[in-house]
Amino acid sequence: MAQALVVGASGGIGQALVAALRARGDDVTGLSRCADGLDVTDEASISAALAPLTAPFQTVIVATGALEIRGAAPEKSLRGVEASALAAQVALNAIGPALVLKHALRLLPRDAPARFAVLSARVGSIGDNRLGGWYSYRAAKAALNQLVHTAAIEIARTHPQAVVTCLHPGTVATPFTAKYLGTHPAVPPDEAAQNLLAVLDSLTPAQSGGFFDAQGRVVPW
């Protein structure tokens, strides 16, 4: 039986990923801030939460993140950029998942297939940015993409069968996005989870370090 770890298991997509992984027969460990005290902005809590786990884990998915932190909504213009909100976004949406990868790397097998994915967002794409706005969230996701891409290059040297990747789940109907859906089409969490796992399963080590959407298409950096 394959072992899978979902960090951020209490969120809408995280819960759906846990359910989908269990439905296919994986032995799933779910960790979250509310249930386990795992705060991705606190490296000590990441280390403490992962320390009891024993390798190997064939799949690790980081499903943490937030559009709003402490009431700071995505900026509509440059006038709305504040240092504290920008720093908070980077801490939660970029540094946090990178620290999870740092501490979870020991759980991935070195001589067998393994998959590590973080949930990124298309708005983090510099090449696809045509609307502007959302400075802090965009910057944090762009930073996340760079961190994961850089780590994938290093990890390929020690874990040649591993896939380390950024995934854009699409717009998912969860409390995370409730205020921003409008008329934008959204998919339910269970559908998003199935899409994400299908893409993750399809990727090869040659594609490690890439950025893919929920249909498996490459998202530009």
mmCIF file with all atom_site columns, C-alpha atoms in Angstrom, residues 4-188:
data_model
loop_
_atom_site.group_PDB
_atom_site.id
_atom_site.type_symbol
_atom_site.label_atom_id
_atom_site.label_alt_id
_atom_site.label_comp_id
_atom_site.label_asym_id
_atom_site.label_entity_id
_atom_site.label_seq_id
_atom_site.pdbx_PDB_ins_code
_atom_site.Cartn_x
_atom_site.Cartn_y
_atom_site.Cartn_z
_atom_site.occupancy
_atom_site.B_iso_or_equiv
_atom_site.pdbx_formal_charge
_atom_site.auth_seq_id
_atom_site.auth_comp_id
_atom_site.auth_asym_id
_atom_site.auth_atom_id
_atom_site.pdbx_PDB_model_num
ATOM 1   C CA . ALA A 1 4   ? 0.588   9.624  0.934   1.00 0.00 ? 4   ALA A CA 1
ATOM 2   C CA . LEU A 1 5   ? 0.880   12.827 2.941   1.00 0.00 ? 5   LEU A CA 1
ATOM 3   C CA . VAL A 1 6   ? -1.381  15.858 2.551   1.00 0.00 ? 6   VAL A CA 1
ATOM 4   C CA . VAL A 1 7   ? -0.311  19.046 4.327   1.00 0.00 ? 7   VAL A CA 1
ATOM 5   C CA . GLY A 1 8   ? -3.259  21.391 4.636   1.00 0.00 ? 8   GLY A CA 1
ATOM 6   C CA . ALA A 1 9   ? -5.697  18.509 4.973   1.00 0.00 ? 9   ALA A CA 1
ATOM 7   C CA . SER A 1 10  ? -8.418  20.583 6.649   1.00 0.00 ? 10  SER A CA 1
ATOM 8   C CA . GLY A 1 11  ? -8.969  22.923 3.691   1.00 0.00 ? 11  GLY A CA 1
ATOM 9   C CA . GLY A 1 12  ? -11.484 22.387 0.923   1.00 0.00 ? 12  GLY A CA 1
ATOM 10  C CA . ILE A 1 13  ? -9.024  20.970 -1.607  1.00 0.00 ? 13  ILE A CA 1
ATOM 11  C CA . GLY A 1 14  ? -6.969  19.270 1.099   1.00 0.00 ? 14  GLY A CA 1
ATOM 12  C CA . GLN A 1 15  ? -9.963  17.322 2.423   1.00 0.00 ? 15  GLN A CA 1
ATOM 13  C CA . ALA A 1 16  ? -10.899 16.296 -1.099  1.00 0.00 ? 16  ALA A CA 1
ATOM 14  C CA . LEU A 1 17  ? -7.345  15.126 -1.828  1.00 0.00 ? 17  LEU A CA 1
ATOM 15  C CA . VAL A 1 18  ? -7.311  13.023 1.332   1.00 0.00 ? 18  VAL A CA 1
ATOM 16  C CA . ALA A 1 19  ? -10.624 11.420 0.336   1.00 0.00 ? 19  ALA A CA 1
ATOM 17  C CA . ALA A 1 20  ? -9.501  10.780 -3.254  1.00 0.00 ? 20  ALA A CA 1
ATOM 18  C CA . LEU A 1 21  ? -6.198  9.244  -2.192  1.00 0.00 ? 21  LEU A CA 1
ATOM 19  C CA . ARG A 1 22  ? -7.917  6.972  0.325   1.00 0.00 ? 22  ARG A CA 1
ATOM 20  C CA . ALA A 1 23  ? -10.522 5.975  -2.251  1.00 0.00 ? 23  ALA A CA 1
ATOM 21  C CA . ARG A 1 24  ? -7.786  4.638  -4.502  1.00 0.00 ? 24  ARG A CA 1
ATOM 22  C CA . GLY A 1 25  ? -6.260  2.641  -1.656  1.00 0.00 ? 25  GLY A CA 1
ATOM 23  C CA . ASP A 1 26  ? -3.440  4.841  -0.379  1.00 0.00 ? 26  ASP A CA 1
ATOM 24  C CA . ASP A 1 27  ? -2.576  5.003  3.310   1.00 0.00 ? 27  ASP A CA 1
ATOM 25  C CA . VAL A 1 28  ? -3.045  8.736  3.859   1.00 0.00 ? 28  VAL A CA 1
ATOM 26  C CA . THR A 1 29  ? -1.659  10.967 6.588   1.00 0.00 ? 29  THR A CA 1
ATOM 27  C CA . GLY A 1 30  ? -3.353  14.343 6.735   1.00 0.00 ? 30  GLY A CA 1
ATOM 28  C CA . LEU A 1 31  ? -1.802  17.234 8.650   1.00 0.00 ? 31  LEU A CA 1
ATOM 29  C CA . SER A 1 32  ? -3.176  20.716 9.248   1.00 0.00 ? 32  SER A CA 1
ATOM 30  C CA . ARG A 1 33  ? -2.850  23.704 11.514  1.00 0.00 ? 33  ARG A CA 1
ATOM 31  C CA . CYS A 1 34  ? -6.223  23.267 13.184  1.00 0.00 ? 34  CYS A CA 1
ATOM 32  C CA . ALA A 1 35  ? -5.844  19.541 13.877  1.00 0.00 ? 35  ALA A CA 1
ATOM 33  C CA . ASP A 1 36  ? -2.091  19.113 14.301  1.00 0.00 ? 36  ASP A CA 1
ATOM 34  C CA . GLY A 1 37  ? -0.633  22.549 14.946  1.00 0.00 ? 37  GLY A CA 1
ATOM 35  C CA . LEU A 1 38  ? 1.320   22.524 11.708  1.00 0.00 ? 38  LEU A CA 1
ATOM 36  C CA . ASP A 1 39  ? 1.826   26.187 10.875  1.00 0.00 ? 39  ASP A CA 1
ATOM 37  C CA . VAL A 1 40  ? 3.748   26.508 7.617   1.00 0.00 ? 40  VAL A CA 1
ATOM 38  C CA . THR A 1 41  ? 4.928   29.979 8.650   1.00 0.00 ? 41  THR A CA 1
ATOM 39  C CA . ASP A 1 42  ? 6.720   28.402 11.645  1.00 0.00 ? 42  ASP A CA 1
ATOM 40  C CA . GLU A 1 43  ? 9.549   26.061 10.670  1.00 0.00 ? 43  GLU A CA 1
ATOM 41  C CA . ALA A 1 44  ? 9.710   24.528 14.149  1.00 0.00 ? 44  ALA A CA 1
ATOM 42  C CA . SER A 1 45  ? 6.083   23.420 13.893  1.00 0.00 ? 45  SER A CA 1
ATOM 43  C CA . ILE A 1 46  ? 6.716   21.897 10.453  1.00 0.00 ? 46  ILE A CA 1
ATOM 44  C CA . SER A 1 47  ? 9.678   19.955 11.795  1.00 0.00 ? 47  SER A CA 1
ATOM 45  C CA . ALA A 1 48  ? 7.739   18.779 14.848  1.00 0.00 ? 48  ALA A CA 1
ATOM 46  C CA . ALA A 1 49  ? 4.718   17.665 12.809  1.00 0.00 ? 49  ALA A CA 1
ATOM 47  C CA . LEU A 1 50  ? 6.771   15.704 10.288  1.00 0.00 ? 50  LEU A CA 1
ATOM 48  C CA . ALA A 1 51  ? 9.273   14.227 12.733  1.00 0.00 ? 51  ALA A CA 1
ATOM 49  C CA . PRO A 1 52  ? 7.119   11.213 13.767  1.00 0.00 ? 52  PRO A CA 1
ATOM 50  C CA . LEU A 1 53  ? 6.568   10.143 10.143  1.00 0.00 ? 53  LEU A CA 1
ATOM 51  C CA . THR A 1 54  ? 8.627   7.313  8.732   1.00 0.00 ? 54  THR A CA 1
ATOM 52  C CA . ALA A 1 55  ? 9.610   6.831  5.102   1.00 0.00 ? 55  ALA A CA 1
ATOM 53  C CA . PRO A 1 56  ? 8.797   6.040  2.413   1.00 0.00 ? 56  PRO A CA 1
ATOM 54  C CA . PHE A 1 57  ? 5.987   8.303  1.239   1.00 0.00 ? 57  PHE A CA 1
ATOM 55  C CA . GLN A 1 58  ? 5.267   7.906  -2.458  1.00 0.00 ? 58  GLN A CA 1
ATOM 56  C CA . THR A 1 59  ? 3.114   11.060 -2.609  1.00 0.00 ? 59  THR A CA 1
ATOM 57  C CA . VAL A 1 60  ? 3.353   14.339 -0.698  1.00 0.00 ? 60  VAL A CA 1
ATOM 58  C CA . ILE A 1 61  ? 1.014   17.234 -1.522  1.00 0.00 ? 61  ILE A CA 1
ATOM 59  C CA . VAL A 1 62  ? 1.084   20.681 0.065   1.00 0.00 ? 62  VAL A CA 1
ATOM 60  C CA . ALA A 1 63  ? -2.430  22.128 -0.137  1.00 0.00 ? 63  ALA A CA 1
ATOM 61  C CA . THR A 1 64  ? -1.963  25.148 2.107   1.00 0.00 ? 64  THR A CA 1
ATOM 62  C CA . GLY A 1 65  ? -2.465  28.780 1.148   1.00 0.00 ? 65  GLY A CA 1
ATOM 63  C CA . ALA A 1 66  ? -4.666  31.842 1.447   1.00 0.00 ? 66  ALA A CA 1
ATOM 64  C CA . LEU A 1 67  ? -5.898  34.692 -0.716  1.00 0.00 ? 67  LEU A CA 1
ATOM 65  C CA . GLU A 1 68  ? -6.543  36.889 2.307   1.00 0.00 ? 68  GLU A CA 1
ATOM 66  C CA . ILE A 1 69  ? -4.379  37.021 5.409   1.00 0.00 ? 69  ILE A CA 1
ATOM 67  C CA . ARG A 1 70  ? -5.554  38.962 8.461   1.00 0.00 ? 70  ARG A CA 1
ATOM 68  C CA . GLY A 1 71  ? -8.222  40.660 6.373   1.00 0.00 ? 71  GLY A CA 1
ATOM 69  C CA . ALA A 1 72  ? -5.859  41.995 3.701   1.00 0.00 ? 72  ALA A CA 1
ATOM 70  C CA . ALA A 1 73  ? -7.640  41.401 0.385   1.00 0.00 ? 73  ALA A CA 1
ATOM 71  C CA . PRO A 1 74  ? -5.791  41.142 -2.957  1.00 0.00 ? 74  PRO A CA 1
ATOM 72  C CA . GLU A 1 75  ? -4.700  44.608 -4.076  1.00 0.00 ? 75  GLU A CA 1
ATOM 73  C CA . LYS A 1 76  ? -6.554  46.241 -6.959  1.00 0.00 ? 76  LYS A CA 1
ATOM 74  C CA . SER A 1 77  ? -3.761  48.729 -7.623  1.00 0.00 ? 77  SER A CA 1
ATOM 75  C CA . LEU A 1 78  ? -0.206  49.611 -6.657  1.00 0.00 ? 78  LEU A CA 1
ATOM 76  C CA . ARG A 1 79  ? -1.618  52.083 -4.116  1.00 0.00 ? 79  ARG A CA 1
ATOM 77  C CA . GLY A 1 80  ? -2.908  49.148 -2.108  1.00 0.00 ? 80  GLY A CA 1
ATOM 78  C CA . VAL A 1 81  ? 0.449   47.407 -1.655  1.00 0.00 ? 81  VAL A CA 1
ATOM 79  C CA . GLU A 1 82  ? 1.573   47.261 1.974   1.00 0.00 ? 82  GLU A CA 1
ATOM 80  C CA . ALA A 1 83  ? 4.809   45.731 3.189   1.00 0.00 ? 83  ALA A CA 1
ATOM 81  C CA . SER A 1 84  ? 3.193   43.698 5.952   1.00 0.00 ? 84  SER A CA 1
ATOM 82  C CA . ALA A 1 85  ? 0.603   42.126 3.648   1.00 0.00 ? 85  ALA A CA 1
ATOM 83  C CA . LEU A 1 86  ? 3.232   41.339 1.023   1.00 0.00 ? 86  LEU A CA 1
ATOM 84  C CA . ALA A 1 87  ? 5.514   39.729 3.610   1.00 0.00 ? 87  ALA A CA 1
ATOM 85  C CA . ALA A 1 88  ? 2.632   37.688 5.026   1.00 0.00 ? 88  ALA A CA 1
ATOM 86  C CA . GLN A 1 89  ? 1.703   36.385 1.575   1.00 0.00 ? 89  GLN A CA 1
ATOM 87  C CA . VAL A 1 90  ? 5.272   35.332 0.824   1.00 0.00 ? 90  VAL A CA 1
ATOM 88  C CA . ALA A 1 91  ? 5.628   33.682 4.236   1.00 0.00 ? 91  ALA A CA 1
ATOM 89  C CA . LEU A 1 92  ? 2.460   31.620 3.862   1.00 0.00 ? 92  LEU A CA 1
ATOM 90  C CA . ASN A 1 93  ? 2.266   30.916 0.138   1.00 0.00 ? 93  ASN A CA 1
ATOM 91  C CA . ALA A 1 94  ? 5.957   30.627 -0.806  1.00 0.00 ? 94  ALA A CA 1
ATOM 92  C CA . ILE A 1 95  ? 8.285   30.099 2.131   1.00 0.00 ? 95  ILE A CA 1
ATOM 93  C CA . GLY A 1 96  ? 5.912   27.727 3.941   1.00 0.00 ? 96  GLY A CA 1
ATOM 94  C CA . PRO A 1 97  ? 5.617   25.099 1.185   1.00 0.00 ? 97  PRO A CA 1
ATOM 95  C CA . ALA A 1 98  ? 9.372   25.337 0.553   1.00 0.00 ? 98  ALA A CA 1
ATOM 96  C CA . LEU A 1 99  ? 10.041  24.563 4.207   1.00 0.00 ? 99  LEU A CA 1
ATOM 97  C CA . VAL A 1 100 ? 7.655   21.611 4.031   1.00 0.00 ? 100 VAL A CA 1
ATOM 98  C CA . LEU A 1 101 ? 9.665   20.283 1.096   1.00 0.00 ? 101 LEU A CA 1
ATOM 99  C CA . LYS A 1 102 ? 12.881  20.823 3.062   1.00 0.00 ? 102 LYS A CA 1
ATOM 100 C CA . HIS A 1 103 ? 11.647  18.706 5.961   1.00 0.00 ? 103 HIS A CA 1
ATOM 101 C CA . ALA A 1 104 ? 9.647   16.165 3.928   1.00 0.00 ? 104 ALA A CA 1
ATOM 102 C CA . LEU A 1 105 ? 12.466  15.316 1.531   1.00 0.00 ? 105 LEU A CA 1
ATOM 103 C CA . ARG A 1 106 ? 13.743  12.594 3.853   1.00 0.00 ? 106 ARG A CA 1
ATOM 104 C CA . LEU A 1 107 ? 10.376  10.852 3.480   1.00 0.00 ? 107 LEU A CA 1
ATOM 105 C CA . LEU A 1 108 ? 10.680  10.425 -0.290  1.00 0.00 ? 108 LEU A CA 1
ATOM 106 C CA . PRO A 1 109 ? 12.333  7.221  -1.529  1.00 0.00 ? 109 PRO A CA 1
ATOM 107 C CA . ARG A 1 110 ? 15.645  7.713  -3.298  1.00 0.00 ? 110 ARG A CA 1
ATOM 108 C CA . ASP A 1 111 ? 15.435  4.598  -5.461  1.00 0.00 ? 111 ASP A CA 1
ATOM 109 C CA . ALA A 1 112 ? 11.739  4.480  -6.395  1.00 0.00 ? 112 ALA A CA 1
ATOM 110 C CA . PRO A 1 113 ? 9.103   6.760  -7.935  1.00 0.00 ? 113 PRO A CA 1
ATOM 111 C CA . ALA A 1 114 ? 7.942   9.609  -5.697  1.00 0.00 ? 114 ALA A CA 1
ATOM 112 C CA . ARG A 1 115 ? 5.802   12.696 -6.224  1.00 0.00 ? 115 ARG A CA 1
ATOM 113 C CA . PHE A 1 116 ? 5.849   15.986 -4.359  1.00 0.00 ? 116 PHE A CA 1
ATOM 114 C CA . ALA A 1 117 ? 3.371   18.674 -5.415  1.00 0.00 ? 117 ALA A CA 1
ATOM 115 C CA . VAL A 1 118 ? 2.486   22.137 -4.197  1.00 0.00 ? 118 VAL A CA 1
ATOM 116 C CA . LEU A 1 119 ? -0.672  23.998 -5.104  1.00 0.00 ? 119 LEU A CA 1
ATOM 117 C CA . SER A 1 120 ? 0.326   27.111 -6.992  1.00 0.00 ? 120 SER A CA 1
ATOM 118 C CA . ALA A 1 121 ? -1.919  29.415 -9.048  1.00 0.00 ? 121 ALA A CA 1
ATOM 119 C CA . ARG A 1 122 ? -2.049  30.664 -12.603 1.00 0.00 ? 122 ARG A CA 1
ATOM 120 C CA . VAL A 1 123 ? -2.003  34.238 -11.317 1.00 0.00 ? 123 VAL A CA 1
ATOM 121 C CA . GLY A 1 124 ? 1.569   33.519 -10.220 1.00 0.00 ? 124 GLY A CA 1
ATOM 122 C CA . SER A 1 125 ? 2.562   33.217 -13.866 1.00 0.00 ? 125 SER A CA 1
ATOM 123 C CA . ILE A 1 126 ? 4.523   36.245 -15.043 1.00 0.00 ? 126 ILE A CA 1
ATOM 124 C CA . GLY A 1 127 ? 4.074   35.292 -18.686 1.00 0.00 ? 127 GLY A CA 1
ATOM 125 C CA . ASP A 1 128 ? 0.307   34.915 -18.342 1.00 0.00 ? 128 ASP A CA 1
ATOM 126 C CA . ASN A 1 129 ? -0.256  38.141 -16.384 1.00 0.00 ? 129 ASN A CA 1
ATOM 127 C CA . ARG A 1 130 ? -2.448  40.360 -18.553 1.00 0.00 ? 130 ARG A CA 1
ATOM 128 C CA . LEU A 1 131 ? -4.686  42.012 -15.969 1.00 0.00 ? 131 LEU A CA 1
ATOM 129 C CA . GLY A 1 132 ? -2.315  43.234 -13.260 1.00 0.00 ? 132 GLY A CA 1
ATOM 130 C CA . GLY A 1 133 ? -3.445  43.699 -9.668  1.00 0.00 ? 133 GLY A CA 1
ATOM 131 C CA . TRP A 1 134 ? -3.210  41.142 -6.883  1.00 0.00 ? 134 TRP A CA 1
ATOM 132 C CA . TYR A 1 135 ? 0.421   42.121 -6.322  1.00 0.00 ? 135 TYR A CA 1
ATOM 133 C CA . SER A 1 136 ? 1.160   40.202 -3.132  1.00 0.00 ? 136 SER A CA 1
ATOM 134 C CA . TYR A 1 137 ? -0.587  36.962 -4.040  1.00 0.00 ? 137 TYR A CA 1
ATOM 135 C CA . ARG A 1 138 ? 0.902   36.964 -7.546  1.00 0.00 ? 138 ARG A CA 1
ATOM 136 C CA . ALA A 1 139 ? 4.393   37.634 -6.200  1.00 0.00 ? 139 ALA A CA 1
ATOM 137 C CA . ALA A 1 140 ? 4.106   34.928 -3.551  1.00 0.00 ? 140 ALA A CA 1
ATOM 138 C CA . LYS A 1 141 ? 3.015   32.289 -6.049  1.00 0.00 ? 141 LYS A CA 1
ATOM 139 C CA . ALA A 1 142 ? 5.726   33.337 -8.498  1.00 0.00 ? 142 ALA A CA 1
ATOM 140 C CA . ALA A 1 143 ? 8.257   32.961 -5.683  1.00 0.00 ? 143 ALA A CA 1
ATOM 141 C CA . LEU A 1 144 ? 6.809   29.545 -4.837  1.00 0.00 ? 144 LEU A CA 1
ATOM 142 C CA . ASN A 1 145 ? 7.226   28.432 -8.448  1.00 0.00 ? 145 ASN A CA 1
ATOM 143 C CA . GLN A 1 146 ? 10.879  29.485 -8.432  1.00 0.00 ? 146 GLN A CA 1
ATOM 144 C CA . LEU A 1 147 ? 11.589  27.775 -5.110  1.00 0.00 ? 147 LEU A CA 1
ATOM 145 C CA . VAL A 1 148 ? 10.047  24.506 -6.260  1.00 0.00 ? 148 VAL A CA 1
ATOM 146 C CA . HIS A 1 149 ? 11.724  24.639 -9.664  1.00 0.00 ? 149 HIS A CA 1
ATOM 147 C CA . THR A 1 150 ? 15.111  25.226 -8.038  1.00 0.00 ? 150 THR A CA 1
ATOM 148 C CA . ALA A 1 151 ? 14.580  22.433 -5.516  1.00 0.00 ? 151 ALA A CA 1
ATOM 149 C CA . ALA A 1 152 ? 13.559  20.025 -8.272  1.00 0.00 ? 152 ALA A CA 1
ATOM 150 C CA . ILE A 1 153 ? 16.929  20.510 -9.977  1.00 0.00 ? 153 ILE A CA 1
ATOM 151 C CA . GLU A 1 154 ? 18.762  19.607 -6.783  1.00 0.00 ? 154 GLU A CA 1
ATOM 152 C CA . ILE A 1 155 ? 16.454  16.734 -5.841  1.00 0.00 ? 155 ILE A CA 1
ATOM 153 C CA . ALA A 1 156 ? 16.881  15.111 -9.263  1.00 0.00 ? 156 ALA A CA 1
ATOM 154 C CA . ARG A 1 157 ? 20.503  14.397 -8.341  1.00 0.00 ? 157 ARG A CA 1
ATOM 155 C CA . THR A 1 158 ? 19.581  12.337 -5.276  1.00 0.00 ? 158 THR A CA 1
ATOM 156 C CA . HIS A 1 159 ? 16.077  11.148 -6.198  1.00 0.00 ? 159 HIS A CA 1
ATOM 157 C CA . PRO A 1 160 ? 16.243  10.465 -9.955  1.00 0.00 ? 160 PRO A CA 1
ATOM 158 C CA . GLN A 1 161 ? 12.749  8.944  -10.072 1.00 0.00 ? 161 GLN A CA 1
ATOM 159 C CA . ALA A 1 162 ? 11.067  11.823 -8.230  1.00 0.00 ? 162 ALA A CA 1
ATOM 160 C CA . VAL A 1 163 ? 8.640   14.378 -9.634  1.00 0.00 ? 163 VAL A CA 1
ATOM 161 C CA . VAL A 1 164 ? 8.599   17.724 -7.832  1.00 0.00 ? 164 VAL A CA 1
ATOM 162 C CA . THR A 1 165 ? 6.035   20.063 -9.299  1.00 0.00 ? 165 THR A CA 1
ATOM 163 C CA . CYS A 1 166 ? 3.709   23.057 -9.020  1.00 0.00 ? 166 CYS A CA 1
ATOM 164 C CA . LEU A 1 167 ? 0.049   22.458 -9.854  1.00 0.00 ? 167 LEU A CA 1
ATOM 165 C CA . HIS A 1 168 ? -2.662  24.994 -10.635 1.00 0.00 ? 168 HIS A CA 1
ATOM 166 C CA . PRO A 1 169 ? -5.964  23.442 -9.487  1.00 0.00 ? 169 PRO A CA 1
ATOM 167 C CA . GLY A 1 170 ? -8.158  25.858 -11.398 1.00 0.00 ? 170 GLY A CA 1
ATOM 168 C CA . THR A 1 171 ? -10.854 27.855 -9.655  1.00 0.00 ? 171 THR A CA 1
ATOM 169 C CA . VAL A 1 172 ? -12.295 25.618 -6.973  1.00 0.00 ? 172 VAL A CA 1
ATOM 170 C CA . ALA A 1 173 ? -15.533 26.337 -5.120  1.00 0.00 ? 173 ALA A CA 1
ATOM 171 C CA . THR A 1 174 ? -14.273 26.536 -1.533  1.00 0.00 ? 174 THR A CA 1
ATOM 172 C CA . PRO A 1 175 ? -14.416 29.136 1.256   1.00 0.00 ? 175 PRO A CA 1
ATOM 173 C CA . PHE A 1 176 ? -10.918 30.126 0.024   1.00 0.00 ? 176 PHE A CA 1
ATOM 174 C CA . THR A 1 177 ? -12.403 31.539 -3.202  1.00 0.00 ? 177 THR A CA 1
ATOM 175 C CA . ALA A 1 178 ? -16.010 32.268 -2.194  1.00 0.00 ? 178 ALA A CA 1
ATOM 176 C CA . LYS A 1 179 ? -15.672 36.078 -2.304  1.00 0.00 ? 179 LYS A CA 1
ATOM 177 C CA . TYR A 1 180 ? -13.969 36.046 -5.704  1.00 0.00 ? 180 TYR A CA 1
ATOM 178 C CA . LEU A 1 181 ? -15.952 33.627 -7.834  1.00 0.00 ? 181 LEU A CA 1
ATOM 179 C CA . GLY A 1 182 ? -18.432 36.033 -9.414  1.00 0.00 ? 182 GLY A CA 1
ATOM 180 C CA . THR A 1 183 ? -19.362 34.581 -12.789 1.00 0.00 ? 183 THR A CA 1
ATOM 181 C CA . HIS A 1 184 ? -16.052 32.756 -13.117 1.00 0.00 ? 184 HIS A CA 1
ATOM 182 C CA . PRO A 1 185 ? -16.597 29.013 -13.641 1.00 0.00 ? 185 PRO A CA 1
ATOM 183 C CA . ALA A 1 186 ? -15.503 26.865 -10.717 1.00 0.00 ? 186 ALA A CA 1
ATOM 184 C CA . VAL A 1 187 ? -15.269 23.147 -10.033 1.00 0.00 ? 187 VAL A CA 1
ATOM 185 C CA . PRO A 1 188 ? -16.189 21.382 -6.783  1.00 0.00 ? 188 PRO A CA 1
#
